[in-house]
Tab-separated table of N, CA and C in Angstrom:
chain	number	residue	atom	x	y	z
A	1	MET	N	-28.940	1.868	43.179
A	1	MET	CA	-28.281	2.482	42.038
A	1	MET	C	-29.117	3.677	41.598
A	2	SER	N	-28.454	4.806	41.393
A	2	SER	CA	-29.181	6.006	41.008
A	2	SER	C	-29.551	5.944	39.530
A	3	ALA	N	-30.478	6.772	39.150
A	3	ALA	CA	-30.939	6.803	37.761
A	3	ALA	C	-29.824	7.294	36.839
A	4	LYS	N	-29.005	8.235	37.315
A	4	LYS	CA	-27.913	8.766	36.505
A	4	LYS	C	-26.883	7.679	36.221
A	5	ASN	N	-26.505	6.903	37.230
A	5	ASN	CA	-25.554	5.814	37.034
A	5	ASN	C	-26.118	4.754	36.094
A	6	CYS	N	-27.400	4.499	36.214
A	6	CYS	CA	-28.049	3.508	35.349
A	6	CYS	C	-27.999	3.964	33.893
A	7	GLU	N	-28.284	5.271	33.662
A	7	GLU	CA	-28.245	5.795	32.301
A	7	GLU	C	-26.828	5.744	31.732
A	8	GLN	N	-25.849	6.100	32.542
A	8	GLN	CA	-24.467	6.071	32.073
A	8	GLN	C	-24.044	4.655	31.713
A	9	SER	N	-24.437	3.700	32.543
A	9	SER	CA	-24.040	2.326	32.251
A	9	SER	C	-24.752	1.808	31.008
A	10	LEU	N	-25.961	2.307	30.735
A	10	LEU	CA	-26.672	1.884	29.525
A	10	LEU	C	-26.048	2.489	28.272
A	11	TYR	N	-25.630	3.747	28.360
A	11	TYR	CA	-25.121	4.429	27.175
A	11	TYR	C	-23.638	4.173	26.924
A	12	SER	N	-22.899	3.845	27.935
A	12	SER	CA	-21.465	3.619	27.759
A	12	SER	C	-21.159	2.536	26.733
A	13	PRO	N	-21.777	1.337	26.810
A	13	PRO	CA	-21.486	0.325	25.792
A	13	PRO	C	-21.905	0.769	24.396
A	14	VAL	N	-23.005	1.529	24.317
A	14	VAL	CA	-23.471	1.993	23.013
A	14	VAL	C	-22.437	2.940	22.411
A	15	MET	N	-21.920	3.862	23.221
A	15	MET	CA	-20.906	4.791	22.733
A	15	MET	C	-19.642	4.038	22.330
A	16	PHE	N	-19.273	3.065	23.124
A	16	PHE	CA	-18.096	2.267	22.794
A	16	PHE	C	-18.315	1.520	21.488
A	17	ASN	N	-19.492	0.947	21.319
A	17	ASN	CA	-19.779	0.198	20.095
A	17	ASN	C	-19.794	1.111	18.874
A	18	LEU	N	-20.332	2.321	19.024
A	18	LEU	CA	-20.336	3.249	17.897
A	18	LEU	C	-18.909	3.640	17.524
A	19	ALA	N	-18.082	3.910	18.519
A	19	ALA	CA	-16.685	4.250	18.243
A	19	ALA	C	-15.984	3.062	17.614
A	20	ASP	N	-16.276	1.882	18.114
A	20	ASP	CA	-15.682	0.671	17.575
A	20	ASP	C	-16.111	0.464	16.121
A	21	ASP	N	-17.391	0.713	15.835
A	21	ASP	CA	-17.886	0.585	14.462
A	21	ASP	C	-17.182	1.572	13.530
A	22	ASN	N	-16.950	2.792	14.011
A	22	ASN	CA	-16.237	3.780	13.195
A	22	ASN	C	-14.816	3.326	12.905
A	23	ASN	N	-14.165	2.758	13.915
A	23	ASN	CA	-12.807	2.250	13.702
A	23	ASN	C	-12.803	1.122	12.685
A	24	TRP	N	-13.770	0.231	12.781
A	24	TRP	CA	-13.842	-0.874	11.821
A	24	TRP	C	-14.135	-0.354	10.420
A	25	LEU	N	-14.993	0.665	10.344
A	25	LEU	CA	-15.300	1.252	9.039
A	25	LEU	C	-14.046	1.881	8.433
A	26	ARG	N	-13.273	2.602	9.247
A	26	ARG	CA	-12.022	3.189	8.761
A	26	ARG	C	-11.046	2.102	8.337
A	27	LEU	N	-10.978	1.039	9.138
A	27	LEU	CA	-10.073	-0.055	8.813
A	27	LEU	C	-10.472	-0.710	7.494
A	28	ARG	N	-11.767	-0.899	7.299
A	28	ARG	CA	-12.241	-1.474	6.031
A	28	ARG	C	-11.862	-0.580	4.858
A	29	THR	N	-11.998	0.731	5.044
A	29	THR	CA	-11.642	1.675	3.986
A	29	THR	C	-10.150	1.599	3.675
A	30	VAL	N	-9.331	1.531	4.712
A	30	VAL	CA	-7.881	1.433	4.516
A	30	VAL	C	-7.534	0.130	3.807
A	31	ILE	N	-8.157	-0.965	4.221
A	31	ILE	CA	-7.899	-2.262	3.585
A	31	ILE	C	-8.316	-2.223	2.122
A	32	TYR	N	-9.473	-1.628	1.833
A	32	TYR	CA	-9.927	-1.522	0.445
A	32	TYR	C	-8.929	-0.709	-0.381
A	33	ASP	N	-8.463	0.420	0.191
A	33	ASP	CA	-7.483	1.251	-0.524
A	33	ASP	C	-6.189	0.486	-0.776
A	34	MET	N	-5.747	-0.281	0.215
A	34	MET	CA	-4.525	-1.067	0.043
A	34	MET	C	-4.705	-2.129	-1.037
A	35	GLN	N	-5.881	-2.747	-1.066
A	35	GLN	CA	-6.149	-3.747	-2.105
A	35	GLN	C	-6.123	-3.095	-3.483
A	36	GLU	N	-6.650	-1.896	-3.580
A	36	GLU	CA	-6.644	-1.172	-4.854
A	36	GLU	C	-5.209	-0.853	-5.282
A	37	VAL	N	-4.384	-0.433	-4.334
A	37	VAL	CA	-2.972	-0.152	-4.628
A	37	VAL	C	-2.276	-1.424	-5.099
A	38	LEU	N	-2.550	-2.543	-4.436
A	38	LEU	CA	-1.936	-3.814	-4.830
A	38	LEU	C	-2.380	-4.234	-6.228
A	39	ARG	N	-3.643	-3.983	-6.560
A	39	ARG	CA	-4.115	-4.301	-7.919
A	39	ARG	C	-3.360	-3.472	-8.955
A	40	HIS	N	-3.187	-2.185	-8.672
A	40	HIS	CA	-2.436	-1.319	-9.596
A	40	HIS	C	-0.991	-1.790	-9.720
A	41	ARG	N	-0.401	-2.195	-8.593
A	41	ARG	CA	0.973	-2.705	-8.630
A	41	ARG	C	1.064	-3.956	-9.488
A	42	ASP	N	0.097	-4.861	-9.336
A	42	ASP	CA	0.103	-6.094	-10.125
A	42	ASP	C	-0.015	-5.799	-11.618
A	43	VAL	N	-0.879	-4.851	-11.968
A	43	VAL	CA	-1.035	-4.468	-13.375
A	43	VAL	C	0.268	-3.869	-13.902
A	44	ALA	N	0.926	-3.034	-13.094
A	44	ALA	CA	2.192	-2.423	-13.515
A	44	ALA	C	3.279	-3.476	-13.700
A	45	VAL	N	3.322	-4.463	-12.811
A	45	VAL	CA	4.320	-5.533	-12.934
A	45	VAL	C	4.073	-6.335	-14.203
A	46	LEU	N	2.812	-6.666	-14.473
A	46	LEU	CA	2.495	-7.415	-15.693
A	46	LEU	C	2.857	-6.618	-16.943
A	47	ALA	N	2.593	-5.313	-16.925
A	47	ALA	CA	2.951	-4.473	-18.073
A	47	ALA	C	4.468	-4.426	-18.258
A	48	ALA	N	5.210	-4.361	-17.161
A	48	ALA	CA	6.674	-4.345	-17.256
A	48	ALA	C	7.204	-5.661	-17.808
A	49	VAL	N	6.634	-6.773	-17.358
A	49	VAL	CA	7.059	-8.083	-17.860
A	49	VAL	C	6.774	-8.190	-19.349
A	50	GLU	N	5.600	-7.734	-19.760
A	50	GLU	CA	5.246	-7.783	-21.180
A	50	GLU	C	6.188	-6.912	-22.011
A	51	ALA	N	6.525	-5.731	-21.493
A	51	ALA	CA	7.447	-4.844	-22.216
A	51	ALA	C	8.829	-5.479	-22.346
A	52	LEU	N	9.296	-6.133	-21.283
A	52	LEU	CA	10.594	-6.812	-21.353
A	52	LEU	C	10.571	-7.956	-22.357
A	53	GLN	N	9.468	-8.692	-22.396
A	53	GLN	CA	9.356	-9.784	-23.366
A	53	GLN	C	9.371	-9.247	-24.791
A	54	GLU	N	8.649	-8.158	-25.028
A	54	GLU	CA	8.635	-7.562	-26.366
A	54	GLU	C	10.019	-7.047	-26.748
A	55	ALA	N	10.724	-6.437	-25.800
A	55	ALA	CA	12.074	-5.945	-26.083
A	55	ALA	C	13.011	-7.106	-26.405
A	56	PHE	N	12.877	-8.210	-25.686
A	56	PHE	CA	13.708	-9.383	-25.940
A	56	PHE	C	13.446	-9.927	-27.341
A	57	VAL	N	12.167	-10.023	-27.712
A	57	VAL	CA	11.815	-10.530	-29.043
A	57	VAL	C	12.337	-9.590	-30.124
A	58	ALA	N	12.214	-8.286	-29.909
A	58	ALA	CA	12.714	-7.321	-30.897
A	58	ALA	C	14.230	-7.427	-31.048
A	59	GLU	N	14.927	-7.599	-29.934
A	59	GLU	CA	16.382	-7.743	-29.998
A	59	GLU	C	16.773	-9.010	-30.746
A	60	ARG	N	16.084	-10.110	-30.486
A	60	ARG	CA	16.366	-11.365	-31.191
A	60	ARG	C	16.100	-11.222	-32.685
A	61	LEU	N	15.017	-10.528	-33.025
A	61	LEU	CA	14.686	-10.319	-34.431
A	61	LEU	C	15.787	-9.519	-35.123
A	62	LEU	N	16.259	-8.464	-34.469
A	62	LEU	CA	17.344	-7.675	-35.058
A	62	LEU	C	18.614	-8.503	-35.237
A	63	LYS	N	18.929	-9.342	-34.261
A	63	LYS	CA	20.113	-10.205	-34.393
A	63	LYS	C	19.949	-11.166	-35.566
A	64	CYS	N	18.761	-11.737	-35.709
A	64	CYS	CA	18.510	-12.651	-36.833
A	64	CYS	C	18.644	-11.924	-38.168
A	65	LEU	N	18.101	-10.704	-38.234
A	65	LEU	CA	18.203	-9.928	-39.472
A	65	LEU	C	19.657	-9.588	-39.785
A	66	ARG	N	20.431	-9.244	-38.754
A	66	ARG	CA	21.857	-8.952	-38.985
A	66	ARG	C	22.576	-10.177	-39.543
A	67	TRP	N	22.332	-11.341	-38.958
A	67	TRP	CA	22.973	-12.567	-39.450
A	67	TRP	C	22.507	-12.901	-40.859
A	68	HIS	N	21.236	-12.669	-41.122
A	68	HIS	CA	20.701	-12.929	-42.463
A	68	HIS	C	21.409	-12.048	-43.488
A	69	ILE	N	21.617	-10.782	-43.122
A	69	ILE	CA	22.290	-9.857	-44.037
A	69	ILE	C	23.745	-10.265	-44.243
A	70	LEU	N	24.396	-10.719	-43.184
A	70	LEU	CA	25.792	-11.143	-43.319
A	70	LEU	C	25.920	-12.387	-44.187
A	71	ILE	N	24.971	-13.287	-44.062
A	71	ILE	CA	25.060	-14.565	-44.786
A	71	ILE	C	24.604	-14.423	-46.232
A	72	THR	N	23.536	-13.672	-46.445
A	72	THR	CA	22.983	-13.532	-47.793
A	72	THR	C	23.804	-12.523	-48.589
A	73	PRO	N	24.125	-12.852	-49.827
A	73	PRO	CA	24.870	-11.876	-50.646
A	73	PRO	C	24.000	-10.646	-50.929
A	74	ILE	N	24.619	-9.482	-50.762
A	74	ILE	CA	23.890	-8.231	-50.992
A	74	ILE	C	24.201	-7.763	-52.407
A	75	ILE	N	23.153	-7.440	-53.135
A	75	ILE	CA	23.327	-6.959	-54.510
A	75	ILE	C	23.914	-5.550	-54.449
A	76	GLN	N	25.057	-5.377	-55.086
A	76	GLN	CA	25.734	-4.081	-55.071
A	76	GLN	C	24.904	-3.046	-55.817
A	77	GLY	N	24.783	-1.885	-55.213
A	77	GLY	CA	24.085	-0.790	-55.866
A	77	GLY	C	22.583	-0.816	-55.646
A	78	GLY	N	22.050	-1.861	-55.102
A	78	GLY	CA	20.601	-1.914	-54.851
A	78	GLY	C	20.239	-1.108	-53.614
A	79	THR	N	19.071	-0.514	-53.656
A	79	THR	CA	18.650	0.300	-52.516
A	79	THR	C	18.531	-0.531	-51.249
A	80	ALA	N	17.973	-1.717	-51.365
A	80	ALA	CA	17.813	-2.568	-50.188
A	80	ALA	C	19.168	-2.894	-49.581
A	81	GLY	N	20.172	-3.114	-50.429
A	81	GLY	CA	21.503	-3.415	-49.937
A	81	GLY	C	22.115	-2.249	-49.189
A	82	ILE	N	21.972	-1.033	-49.727
A	82	ILE	CA	22.539	0.159	-49.084
A	82	ILE	C	21.848	0.410	-47.746
A	83	ILE	N	20.522	0.325	-47.755
A	83	ILE	CA	19.769	0.567	-46.520
A	83	ILE	C	20.123	-0.478	-45.469
A	84	SER	N	20.156	-1.735	-45.889
A	84	SER	CA	20.448	-2.782	-44.916
A	84	SER	C	21.874	-2.677	-44.393
A	85	LYS	N	22.816	-2.224	-45.216
A	85	LYS	CA	24.192	-2.035	-44.754
A	85	LYS	C	24.254	-0.937	-43.698
A	86	GLN	N	23.475	0.130	-43.886
A	86	GLN	CA	23.512	1.247	-42.947
A	86	GLN	C	22.793	0.920	-41.639
A	87	ILE	N	21.685	0.222	-41.734
A	87	ILE	CA	20.873	-0.029	-40.537
A	87	ILE	C	21.394	-1.207	-39.732
A	88	PHE	N	21.714	-2.293	-40.415
A	88	PHE	CA	22.042	-3.534	-39.722
A	88	PHE	C	23.531	-3.848	-39.754
A	89	ARG	N	24.340	-2.893	-39.333
A	89	ARG	CA	25.777	-3.166	-39.241
A	89	ARG	C	26.007	-4.158	-38.111
A	90	PRO	N	26.848	-5.151	-38.342
A	90	PRO	CA	27.113	-6.099	-37.254
A	90	PRO	C	27.790	-5.401	-36.082
A	91	SER	N	27.281	-5.662	-34.892
A	91	SER	CA	27.896	-5.048	-33.705
A	91	SER	C	29.113	-5.860	-33.307
A	92	GLY	N	30.139	-5.214	-32.879
A	92	GLY	CA	31.336	-5.967	-32.578
A	92	GLY	C	32.159	-5.383	-31.579
């Protein structure tokens, strides 16, 4: 075996391993980036769920207030009565 062939056979696995290490490093970076994207997605989903829950509670509160206004006698001429009549008209 010549010295040149011996050197090539010694360096070939090293070059392959270095290229392989670079690929693994890139893959790790891509995986890390994907995990970061998934974390952001999870936070966005949780924020959307919380916003929907708050909207549901606000809607229920408005419905309760409308029913309260319909059931409770409103004092004629009072400011609270006029405001509540304008804001909380029963939807129909």
